[in-house]
């Protein structure tokens, strides 16, 4: 899912920033326990990539407990068959019409859906949550883990991204940086980052990216990979290869088959020849605590200007109060349902994400940032954030007729939730 550059423990140690004047509670922090029970506590970097609480942990949800509420026609189940009852052969699928369920495979950015014989819908979705929403990770196999979230929910995953099976880096205050293979780790327990740390991996990149669709300011991930000022921008100059610390860069501008770089010292360079600086770049992600994440393809990128400090830095404590998804669903017929929501038959907590495309850009939005969603036909939806930003998103299951609908539980004891199909929704208003 992600391409990473391997860096040795020695080279990582040389990238650590001294303690003086370093106060950043944005960085991942916690205790890594090995299979023998040895504990290492300090800043953590996950798989040479994720280093901050707003970075995403990815896997696949292979099981969906909410699929049991649906039949093959998209209505709520009222009485499951008795144990041992032979399954009824399904009616052969008919071509779907607008407002009807699609029984064919639906591959998209957010996951897949398939009508499964004898079991109604079998839904596999992408599990993607900020690391700040995770309390503990217990390693169970080479690419397996049990993940406990801050709200107490537990999930077991087997593959789905390179976050499972990753090599973990932890900065021990006495021995420095330790690189731990996944199979050497028993568990990782996250905790609040201290106000000051003696050593850490670097400062998160922050700045403004100009695109053909507008500008975006926030925390920056270059090529889906580099995200700290100690990470390197690789490229070729006419005199040879270079690897420049992002902390020394003021601006990067796309120009033809390469980029023009201006350093903070004022020096200028032209770089070509690597996926950091040409069309093989996988994109530039900008995350804003107010507006979520936007993934900018290389073809839409124009320039980035880095800034030295971010005004709002998400911390581990910021995710503690993010809980179950609640709100009101209003149907096209004028009926309203209020309670705990399960969006797209999958997302049930505010820290989970929806995805969509606008003007050639890919957006990933935590649900706790969203105020309203208004479906617009079968192909998109207007999404209004609590910040006031309005987007028209399309192109994914989260905001199209491929959407699996919304469940509404009236209260904590409700065992028969109301189900509303996407094409029957006028708007969803989140609390």
GROMACS .gro file of C-alpha atoms in nm:
model
  431
    1UNK     CA    1   0.000   0.000   0.000
    2UNK     CA    2   0.290   0.234   0.075
    3UNK     CA    3   0.646   0.233  -0.058
    4UNK     CA    4   0.903   0.304   0.216
    5UNK     CA    5   1.274   0.377   0.218
    6UNK     CA    6   1.472   0.168   0.465
    7UNK     CA    7   1.698   0.366   0.695
    8UNK     CA    8   1.940   0.199   0.930
    9UNK     CA    9   1.930   0.245   1.306
   10UNK     CA   10   2.259   0.436   1.292
   11UNK     CA   11   2.132   0.681   1.036
   12UNK     CA   12   1.810   0.727   1.234
   13UNK     CA   13   2.008   0.808   1.545
   14UNK     CA   14   2.189   1.081   1.355
   15UNK     CA   15   1.853   1.236   1.261
   16UNK     CA   16   1.730   1.279   1.617
   17UNK     CA   17   1.672   1.632   1.736
   18UNK     CA   18   1.837   1.739   2.064
   19UNK     CA   19   1.620   1.807   2.368
   20UNK     CA   20   1.670   2.181   2.393
   21UNK     CA   21   1.363   2.380   2.290
   22UNK     CA   22   1.178   2.073   2.158
   23UNK     CA   23   0.817   2.072   2.283
   24UNK     CA   24   0.583   1.889   2.050
   25UNK     CA   25   0.300   1.674   2.183
   26UNK     CA   26   0.198   1.588   1.826
   27UNK     CA   27   0.446   1.300   1.802
   28UNK     CA   28   0.352   0.938   1.866
   29UNK     CA   29   0.458   0.831   2.212
   30UNK     CA   30   0.419   0.519   2.422
   31UNK     CA   31   0.563   0.193   2.546
   32UNK     CA   32   0.673  -0.094   2.323
   33UNK     CA   33   0.693  -0.431   2.500
   34UNK     CA   34   0.895  -0.710   2.340
   35UNK     CA   35   0.813  -1.082   2.337
   36UNK     CA   36   1.049  -1.129   2.635
   37UNK     CA   37   0.877  -0.852   2.832
   38UNK     CA   38   1.140  -0.579   2.790
   39UNK     CA   39   0.979  -0.234   2.777
   40UNK     CA   40   1.095   0.072   2.583
   41UNK     CA   41   0.918   0.404   2.637
   42UNK     CA   42   0.960   0.709   2.418
   43UNK     CA   43   0.869   0.868   2.082
   44UNK     CA   44   0.758   0.609   1.824
   45UNK     CA   45   0.779   0.600   1.447
   46UNK     CA   46   0.562   0.337   1.283
   47UNK     CA   47   0.710   0.163   0.982
   48UNK     CA   48   0.940   0.454   0.890
   49UNK     CA   49   0.634   0.662   0.809
   50UNK     CA   50   0.370   0.749   1.068
   51UNK     CA   51   0.503   0.969   1.347
   52UNK     CA   52   0.209   1.185   1.464
   53UNK     CA   53  -0.128   1.130   1.626
   54UNK     CA   54  -0.318   1.244   1.316
   55UNK     CA   55  -0.136   0.993   1.090
   56UNK     CA   56  -0.356   0.701   0.989
   57UNK     CA   57  -0.342   0.336   1.087
   58UNK     CA   58  -0.479   0.127   0.798
   59UNK     CA   59  -0.608  -0.228   0.767
   60UNK     CA   60  -0.903  -0.416   0.618
   61UNK     CA   61  -1.224  -0.490   0.807
   62UNK     CA   62  -1.287  -0.850   0.712
   63UNK     CA   63  -1.597  -0.880   0.932
   64UNK     CA   64  -1.887  -0.640   0.968
   65UNK     CA   65  -2.126  -0.703   1.259
   66UNK     CA   66  -2.385  -0.469   1.107
   67UNK     CA   67  -2.439  -0.676   0.792
   68UNK     CA   68  -2.670  -0.903   0.992
   69UNK     CA   69  -2.930  -0.626   0.999
   70UNK     CA   70  -2.981  -0.642   0.623
   71UNK     CA   71  -3.139  -0.883   0.381
   72UNK     CA   72  -3.041  -0.906   0.017
   73UNK     CA   73  -3.301  -0.638  -0.069
   74UNK     CA   74  -3.164  -0.383   0.173
   75UNK     CA   75  -3.432  -0.397   0.447
   76UNK     CA   76  -3.375  -0.465   0.814
   77UNK     CA   77  -3.384  -0.824   0.927
   78UNK     CA   78  -3.662  -0.904   1.171
   79UNK     CA   79  -3.605  -1.271   1.243
   80UNK     CA   80  -3.282  -1.454   1.156
   81UNK     CA   81  -3.324  -1.819   1.052
   82UNK     CA   82  -3.302  -2.081   1.323
   83UNK     CA   83  -2.965  -2.256   1.360
   84UNK     CA   84  -2.932  -2.543   1.113
   85UNK     CA   85  -3.197  -2.412   0.875
   86UNK     CA   86  -3.089  -2.481   0.514
   87UNK     CA   87  -3.029  -2.161   0.321
   88UNK     CA   88  -3.287  -2.055   0.065
   89UNK     CA   89  -3.136  -2.032  -0.285
   90UNK     CA   90  -3.109  -1.666  -0.379
   91UNK     CA   91  -3.318  -1.510  -0.653
   92UNK     CA   92  -3.099  -1.454  -0.962
   93UNK     CA   93  -2.981  -1.092  -0.970
   94UNK     CA   94  -3.152  -0.849  -1.203
   95UNK     CA   95  -2.988  -0.542  -1.356
   96UNK     CA   96  -2.993  -0.267  -1.090
   97UNK     CA   97  -3.200   0.045  -1.144
   98UNK     CA   98  -3.157   0.382  -0.977
   99UNK     CA   99  -3.245   0.335  -0.615
  100UNK     CA  100  -3.196  -0.041  -0.632
  101UNK     CA  101  -2.915  -0.243  -0.477
  102UNK     CA  102  -2.628  -0.348  -0.698
  103UNK     CA  103  -2.557  -0.718  -0.655
  104UNK     CA  104  -2.237  -0.721  -0.855
  105UNK     CA  105  -1.884  -0.667  -0.723
  106UNK     CA  106  -1.823  -0.302  -0.644
  107UNK     CA  107  -1.455  -0.217  -0.618
  108UNK     CA  108  -1.377   0.136  -0.510
  109UNK     CA  109  -1.144   0.342  -0.300
  110UNK     CA  110  -1.330   0.280   0.025
  111UNK     CA  111  -1.374  -0.096   0.005
  112UNK     CA  112  -1.586  -0.354  -0.173
  113UNK     CA  113  -1.935  -0.497  -0.149
  114UNK     CA  114  -2.065  -0.831  -0.272
  115UNK     CA  115  -2.392  -1.016  -0.241
  116UNK     CA  116  -2.300  -1.345  -0.074
  117UNK     CA  117  -2.515  -1.656  -0.105
  118UNK     CA  118  -2.690  -1.743   0.219
  119UNK     CA  119  -2.561  -1.444   0.417
  120UNK     CA  120  -2.703  -1.128   0.266
  121UNK     CA  121  -2.442  -0.859   0.221
  122UNK     CA  122  -2.079  -0.936   0.297
  123UNK     CA  123  -1.906  -0.601   0.328
  124UNK     CA  124  -1.533  -0.540   0.348
  125UNK     CA  125  -1.429  -0.184   0.420
  126UNK     CA  126  -1.108  -0.003   0.481
  127UNK     CA  127  -1.028   0.048   0.846
  128UNK     CA  128  -0.851   0.382   0.872
  129UNK     CA  129  -0.829   0.576   1.197
  130UNK     CA  130  -0.584   0.830   1.339
  131UNK     CA  131  -0.324   0.680   1.569
  132UNK     CA  132  -0.465   0.914   1.835
  133UNK     CA  133  -0.781   0.700   1.841
  134UNK     CA  134  -0.582   0.385   1.933
  135UNK     CA  135  -0.508   0.280   2.289
  136UNK     CA  136  -0.315  -0.044   2.233
  137UNK     CA  137  -0.188  -0.275   1.959
  138UNK     CA  138  -0.115  -0.639   2.038
  139UNK     CA  139   0.087  -0.834   1.781
  140UNK     CA  140  -0.068  -1.173   1.703
  141UNK     CA  141   0.124  -1.287   1.394
  142UNK     CA  142   0.343  -1.178   1.107
  143UNK     CA  143   0.078  -0.940   0.973
  144UNK     CA  144  -0.182  -0.981   1.244
  145UNK     CA  145  -0.279  -0.761   1.536
  146UNK     CA  146  -0.554  -0.688   1.785
  147UNK     CA  147  -0.622  -0.315   1.798
  148UNK     CA  148  -0.797  -0.159   2.099
  149UNK     CA  149  -0.942   0.187   2.042
  150UNK     CA  150  -0.979   0.466   2.297
  151UNK     CA  151  -1.352   0.390   2.331
  152UNK     CA  152  -1.277   0.028   2.424
  153UNK     CA  153  -1.372  -0.135   2.092
  154UNK     CA  154  -1.141  -0.411   1.970
  155UNK     CA  155  -1.067  -0.528   1.618
  156UNK     CA  156  -0.852  -0.812   1.490
  157UNK     CA  157  -0.676  -0.759   1.156
  158UNK     CA  158  -0.476  -0.979   0.924
  159UNK     CA  159  -0.306  -0.775   0.652
  160UNK     CA  160  -0.447  -0.491   0.449
  161UNK     CA  161  -0.155  -0.248   0.467
  162UNK     CA  162   0.211  -0.222   0.559
  163UNK     CA  163   0.108  -0.091   0.901
  164UNK     CA  164   0.071  -0.459   0.993
  165UNK     CA  165   0.413  -0.623   0.995
  166UNK     CA  166   0.595  -0.291   1.015
  167UNK     CA  167   0.932  -0.234   1.178
  168UNK     CA  168   0.887   0.002   1.473
  169UNK     CA  169   1.132   0.269   1.584
  170UNK     CA  170   1.129   0.382   1.947
  171UNK     CA  171   1.356   0.641   2.107
  172UNK     CA  172   1.476   0.520   2.447
  173UNK     CA  173   1.607   0.814   2.657
  174UNK     CA  174   1.918   0.619   2.760
  175UNK     CA  175   2.013   0.401   2.464
  176UNK     CA  176   1.878   0.609   2.176
  177UNK     CA  177   1.684   0.475   1.878
  178UNK     CA  178   1.594   0.108   1.871
  179UNK     CA  179   1.459  -0.064   1.560
  180UNK     CA  180   1.222  -0.352   1.642
  181UNK     CA  181   1.099  -0.604   1.388
  182UNK     CA  182   0.727  -0.673   1.409
  183UNK     CA  183   0.779  -1.032   1.528
  184UNK     CA  184   0.991  -0.902   1.820
  185UNK     CA  185   0.701  -0.689   1.949
  186UNK     CA  186   0.437  -0.814   2.189
  187UNK     CA  187   0.242  -0.489   2.228
  188UNK     CA  188   0.241  -0.112   2.188
  189UNK     CA  189   0.058   0.102   2.444
  190UNK     CA  190   0.012   0.467   2.349
  191UNK     CA  191   0.018   0.754   2.598
  192UNK     CA  192   0.021   1.133   2.609
  193UNK     CA  193   0.342   1.279   2.469
  194UNK     CA  194   0.538   1.464   2.738
  195UNK     CA  195   0.580   1.838   2.695
  196UNK     CA  196   0.954   1.789   2.652
  197UNK     CA  197   1.154   1.492   2.528
  198UNK     CA  198   1.529   1.449   2.528
  199UNK     CA  199   1.538   1.299   2.180
  200UNK     CA  200   1.289   1.252   1.902
  201UNK     CA  201   1.267   1.198   1.528
  202UNK     CA  202   1.212   1.556   1.414
  203UNK     CA  203   0.945   1.822   1.360
  204UNK     CA  204   0.632   1.758   1.155
  205UNK     CA  205   0.627   1.933   0.818
  206UNK     CA  206   0.380   2.220   0.793
  207UNK     CA  207   0.303   2.468   0.521
  208UNK     CA  208   0.083   2.568   0.228
  209UNK     CA  209   0.039   2.371  -0.095
  210UNK     CA  210  -0.082   2.553  -0.407
  211UNK     CA  211  -0.281   2.345  -0.657
  212UNK     CA  212  -0.478   2.417  -0.971
  213UNK     CA  213  -0.791   2.380  -0.755
  214UNK     CA  214  -0.681   2.618  -0.478
  215UNK     CA  215  -0.447   2.627  -0.179
  216UNK     CA  216  -0.437   2.406   0.132
  217UNK     CA  217  -0.256   2.475   0.459
  218UNK     CA  218  -0.170   2.210   0.715
  219UNK     CA  219   0.063   1.926   0.802
  220UNK     CA  220   0.234   1.785   0.495
  221UNK     CA  221   0.327   1.434   0.380
  222UNK     CA  222   0.544   1.440   0.069
  223UNK     CA  223   0.509   1.147  -0.171
  224UNK     CA  224   0.287   0.977   0.093
  225UNK     CA  225   0.607   0.920   0.288
  226UNK     CA  226   0.829   1.206   0.407
  227UNK     CA  227   0.660   1.402   0.685
  228UNK     CA  228   0.936   1.523   0.919
  229UNK     CA  229   1.195   1.795   0.872
  230UNK     CA  230   1.468   1.531   0.912
  231UNK     CA  231   1.336   1.328   0.616
  232UNK     CA  232   1.512   1.371   0.281
  233UNK     CA  233   1.410   1.508  -0.058
  234UNK     CA  234   1.599   1.295  -0.309
  235UNK     CA  235   1.689   1.402  -0.661
  236UNK     CA  236   1.955   1.454  -0.924
  237UNK     CA  237   2.127   1.781  -1.001
  238UNK     CA  238   2.348   1.835  -1.306
  239UNK     CA  239   2.646   1.784  -1.072
  240UNK     CA  240   2.524   1.471  -0.893
  241UNK     CA  241   2.269   1.313  -0.660
  242UNK     CA  242   2.151   1.497  -0.350
  243UNK     CA  243   1.938   1.418  -0.046
  244UNK     CA  244   1.822   1.741   0.119
  245UNK     CA  245   1.671   1.764   0.469
  246UNK     CA  246   1.317   1.897   0.437
  247UNK     CA  247   1.404   2.122   0.730
  248UNK     CA  248   1.638   2.316   0.499
  249UNK     CA  249   1.378   2.372   0.226
  250UNK     CA  250   1.169   2.687   0.185
  251UNK     CA  251   0.976   2.608  -0.135
  252UNK     CA  252   0.935   2.335  -0.398
  253UNK     CA  253   0.777   2.417  -0.734
  254UNK     CA  254   0.688   2.165  -1.005
  255UNK     CA  255   0.854   2.250  -1.336
  256UNK     CA  256   0.836   2.018  -1.635
  257UNK     CA  257   1.000   1.684  -1.557
  258UNK     CA  258   1.138   1.799  -1.223
  259UNK     CA  259   1.116   2.067  -0.954
  260UNK     CA  260   1.280   2.392  -0.860
  261UNK     CA  261   1.386   2.404  -0.495
  262UNK     CA  262   1.464   2.716  -0.292
  263UNK     CA  263   1.645   2.654   0.036
  264UNK     CA  264   1.599   2.868   0.346
  265UNK     CA  265   1.947   3.005   0.283
  266UNK     CA  266   1.829   3.137  -0.055
  267UNK     CA  267   2.017   2.880  -0.267
  268UNK     CA  268   1.827   2.742  -0.566
  269UNK     CA  269   1.850   2.396  -0.722
  270UNK     CA  270   1.674   2.204  -0.995
  271UNK     CA  271   1.608   1.838  -0.916
  272UNK     CA  272   1.502   1.554  -1.145
  273UNK     CA  273   1.532   1.178  -1.163
  274UNK     CA  274   1.351   1.043  -0.855
  275UNK     CA  275   0.994   0.974  -0.752
  276UNK     CA  276   1.025   1.257  -0.499
  277UNK     CA  277   1.045   1.512  -0.780
  278UNK     CA  278   0.874   1.372  -1.090
  279UNK     CA  279   0.546   1.220  -1.205
  280UNK     CA  280   0.615   0.900  -1.009
  281UNK     CA  281   0.543   1.100  -0.693
  282UNK     CA  282   0.242   0.936  -0.527
  283UNK     CA  283   0.096   1.265  -0.411
  284UNK     CA  284   0.117   1.531  -0.142
  285UNK     CA  285  -0.116   1.492   0.154
  286UNK     CA  286  -0.217   1.798   0.356
  287UNK     CA  287  -0.393   1.745   0.689
  288UNK     CA  288  -0.574   2.026   0.866
  289UNK     CA  289  -0.721   1.974   1.217
  290UNK     CA  290  -1.023   2.177   1.102
  291UNK     CA  291  -1.074   2.044   0.748
  292UNK     CA  292  -0.932   1.691   0.743
  293UNK     CA  293  -0.698   1.549   0.481
  294UNK     CA  294  -0.659   1.614   0.109
  295UNK     CA  295  -0.442   1.398  -0.117
  296UNK     CA  296  -0.308   1.604  -0.408
  297UNK     CA  297  -0.199   1.410  -0.718
  298UNK     CA  298   0.127   1.523  -0.878
  299UNK     CA  299  -0.056   1.650  -1.186
  300UNK     CA  300  -0.252   1.896  -0.966
  301UNK     CA  301   0.046   2.013  -0.760
  302UNK     CA  302   0.204   2.354  -0.825
  303UNK     CA  303   0.413   2.469  -0.527
  304UNK     CA  304   0.462   2.414  -0.156
  305UNK     CA  305   0.592   2.672   0.090
  306UNK     CA  306   0.701   2.536   0.427
  307UNK     CA  307   0.642   2.724   0.752
  308UNK     CA  308   0.830   2.681   1.076
  309UNK     CA  309   0.539   2.628   1.315
  310UNK     CA  310   0.180   2.506   1.317
  311UNK     CA  311  -0.081   2.702   1.517
  312UNK     CA  312  -0.286   2.392   1.605
  313UNK     CA  313  -0.110   2.064   1.679
  314UNK     CA  314  -0.335   1.762   1.749
  315UNK     CA  315  -0.239   1.568   2.062
  316UNK     CA  316  -0.327   1.227   2.200
  317UNK     CA  317  -0.565   1.395   2.446
  318UNK     CA  318  -0.763   1.553   2.160
  319UNK     CA  319  -0.895   1.212   2.052
  320UNK     CA  320  -1.008   1.098   2.397
  321UNK     CA  321  -1.354   1.256   2.376
  322UNK     CA  322  -1.430   1.140   2.020
  323UNK     CA  323  -1.696   0.874   2.061
  324UNK     CA  324  -1.989   0.709   1.889
  325UNK     CA  325  -2.145   0.870   1.585
  326UNK     CA  326  -2.479   1.032   1.667
  327UNK     CA  327  -2.717   1.255   1.476
  328UNK     CA  328  -3.037   1.279   1.272
  329UNK     CA  329  -3.129   1.130   0.934
  330UNK     CA  330  -3.404   1.300   0.734
  331UNK     CA  331  -3.560   1.107   0.447
  332UNK     CA  332  -3.692   1.243   0.118
  333UNK     CA  333  -4.039   1.162   0.248
  334UNK     CA  334  -3.992   1.396   0.543
  335UNK     CA  335  -3.943   1.135   0.818
  336UNK     CA  336  -3.663   1.193   1.066
  337UNK     CA  337  -3.473   0.942   1.278
  338UNK     CA  338  -3.240   1.042   1.561
  339UNK     CA  339  -2.993   0.832   1.755
  340UNK     CA  340  -2.664   0.649   1.720
  341UNK     CA  341  -2.567   0.620   1.355
  342UNK     CA  342  -2.377   0.362   1.153
  343UNK     CA  343  -2.278   0.530   0.827
  344UNK     CA  344  -2.242   0.322   0.511
  345UNK     CA  345  -2.318   0.015   0.724
  346UNK     CA  346  -1.964   0.051   0.855
  347UNK     CA  347  -1.846   0.375   1.020
  348UNK     CA  348  -1.978   0.399   1.375
  349UNK     CA  349  -1.741   0.643   1.549
  350UNK     CA  350  -1.644   1.003   1.493
  351UNK     CA  351  -1.277   0.924   1.437
  352UNK     CA  352  -1.356   0.706   1.133
  353UNK     CA  353  -1.325   0.851   0.782
  354UNK     CA  354  -1.527   0.908   0.471
  355UNK     CA  355  -1.360   0.961   0.135
  356UNK     CA  356  -1.449   1.140  -0.186
  357UNK     CA  357  -1.314   1.334  -0.481
  358UNK     CA  358  -1.353   1.696  -0.584
  359UNK     CA  359  -1.175   1.887  -0.864
  360UNK     CA  360  -0.920   1.610  -0.913
  361UNK     CA  361  -0.831   1.592  -0.543
  362UNK     CA  362  -0.895   1.308  -0.298
  363UNK     CA  363  -1.039   1.398   0.043
  364UNK     CA  364  -1.031   1.193   0.365
  365UNK     CA  365  -1.254   1.345   0.632
  366UNK     CA  366  -1.291   1.230   0.993
  367UNK     CA  367  -1.661   1.217   1.067
  368UNK     CA  368  -1.623   1.427   1.383
  369UNK     CA  369  -1.534   1.724   1.158
  370UNK     CA  370  -1.856   1.694   0.953
  371UNK     CA  371  -2.178   1.881   1.031
  372UNK     CA  372  -2.405   1.775   0.743
  373UNK     CA  373  -2.413   1.541   0.443
  374UNK     CA  374  -2.669   1.600   0.167
  375UNK     CA  375  -2.687   1.328  -0.102
  376UNK     CA  376  -2.724   1.470  -0.454
  377UNK     CA  377  -2.856   1.192  -0.674
  378UNK     CA  378  -2.663   0.872  -0.723
  379UNK     CA  379  -2.319   1.014  -0.788
  380UNK     CA  380  -2.222   1.253  -0.510
  381UNK     CA  381  -2.302   1.452  -0.200
  382UNK     CA  382  -2.251   1.795  -0.052
  383UNK     CA  383  -2.046   1.765   0.266
  384UNK     CA  384  -2.046   2.062   0.503
  385UNK     CA  385  -1.778   2.069   0.772
  386UNK     CA  386  -1.815   2.223   1.116
  387UNK     CA  387  -1.549   2.471   1.009
  388UNK     CA  388  -1.790   2.602   0.744
  389UNK     CA  389  -1.604   2.448   0.448
  390UNK     CA  390  -1.839   2.297   0.188
  391UNK     CA  391  -1.733   2.025  -0.058
  392UNK     CA  392  -1.914   1.839  -0.332
  393UNK     CA  393  -1.767   1.490  -0.317
  394UNK     CA  394  -1.815   1.204  -0.561
  395UNK     CA  395  -1.645   0.894  -0.697
  396UNK     CA  396  -1.645   0.669  -0.390
  397UNK     CA  397  -1.885   0.437  -0.209
  398UNK     CA  398  -1.907   0.678   0.085
  399UNK     CA  399  -2.092   0.940  -0.123
  400UNK     CA  400  -2.263   0.756  -0.409
  401UNK     CA  401  -2.538   0.506  -0.488
  402UNK     CA  402  -2.293   0.226  -0.395
  403UNK     CA  403  -2.337   0.346  -0.036
  404UNK     CA  404  -2.471   0.068   0.188
  405UNK     CA  405  -2.711   0.294   0.379
  406UNK     CA  406  -2.741   0.420   0.736
  407UNK     CA  407  -2.854   0.242   1.051
  408UNK     CA  408  -3.014   0.446   1.330
  409UNK     CA  409  -3.025   0.303   1.683
  410UNK     CA  410  -3.275   0.503   1.890
  411UNK     CA  411  -3.109   0.417   2.221
  412UNK     CA  412  -2.848   0.189   2.377
  413UNK     CA  413  -3.094  -0.100   2.412
  414UNK     CA  414  -3.230  -0.081   2.057
  415UNK     CA  415  -3.183  -0.418   1.885
  416UNK     CA  416  -3.388  -0.341   1.573
  417UNK     CA  417  -3.240  -0.022   1.423
  418UNK     CA  418  -3.405   0.174   1.149
  419UNK     CA  419  -3.237   0.133   0.810
  420UNK     CA  420  -3.242   0.408   0.546
  421UNK     CA  421  -3.101   0.359   0.198
  422UNK     CA  422  -2.872   0.624   0.049
  423UNK     CA  423  -3.115   0.713  -0.229
  424UNK     CA  424  -3.388   0.778   0.030
  425UNK     CA  425  -3.184   1.026   0.237
  426UNK     CA  426  -3.238   1.401   0.212
  427UNK     CA  427  -2.973   1.492   0.468
  428UNK     CA  428  -2.774   1.366   0.763
  429UNK     CA  429  -2.699   1.607   1.047
  430UNK     CA  430  -2.429   1.496   1.291
  431UNK     CA  431  -2.418   1.604   1.655
   0.00000   0.00000   0.00000
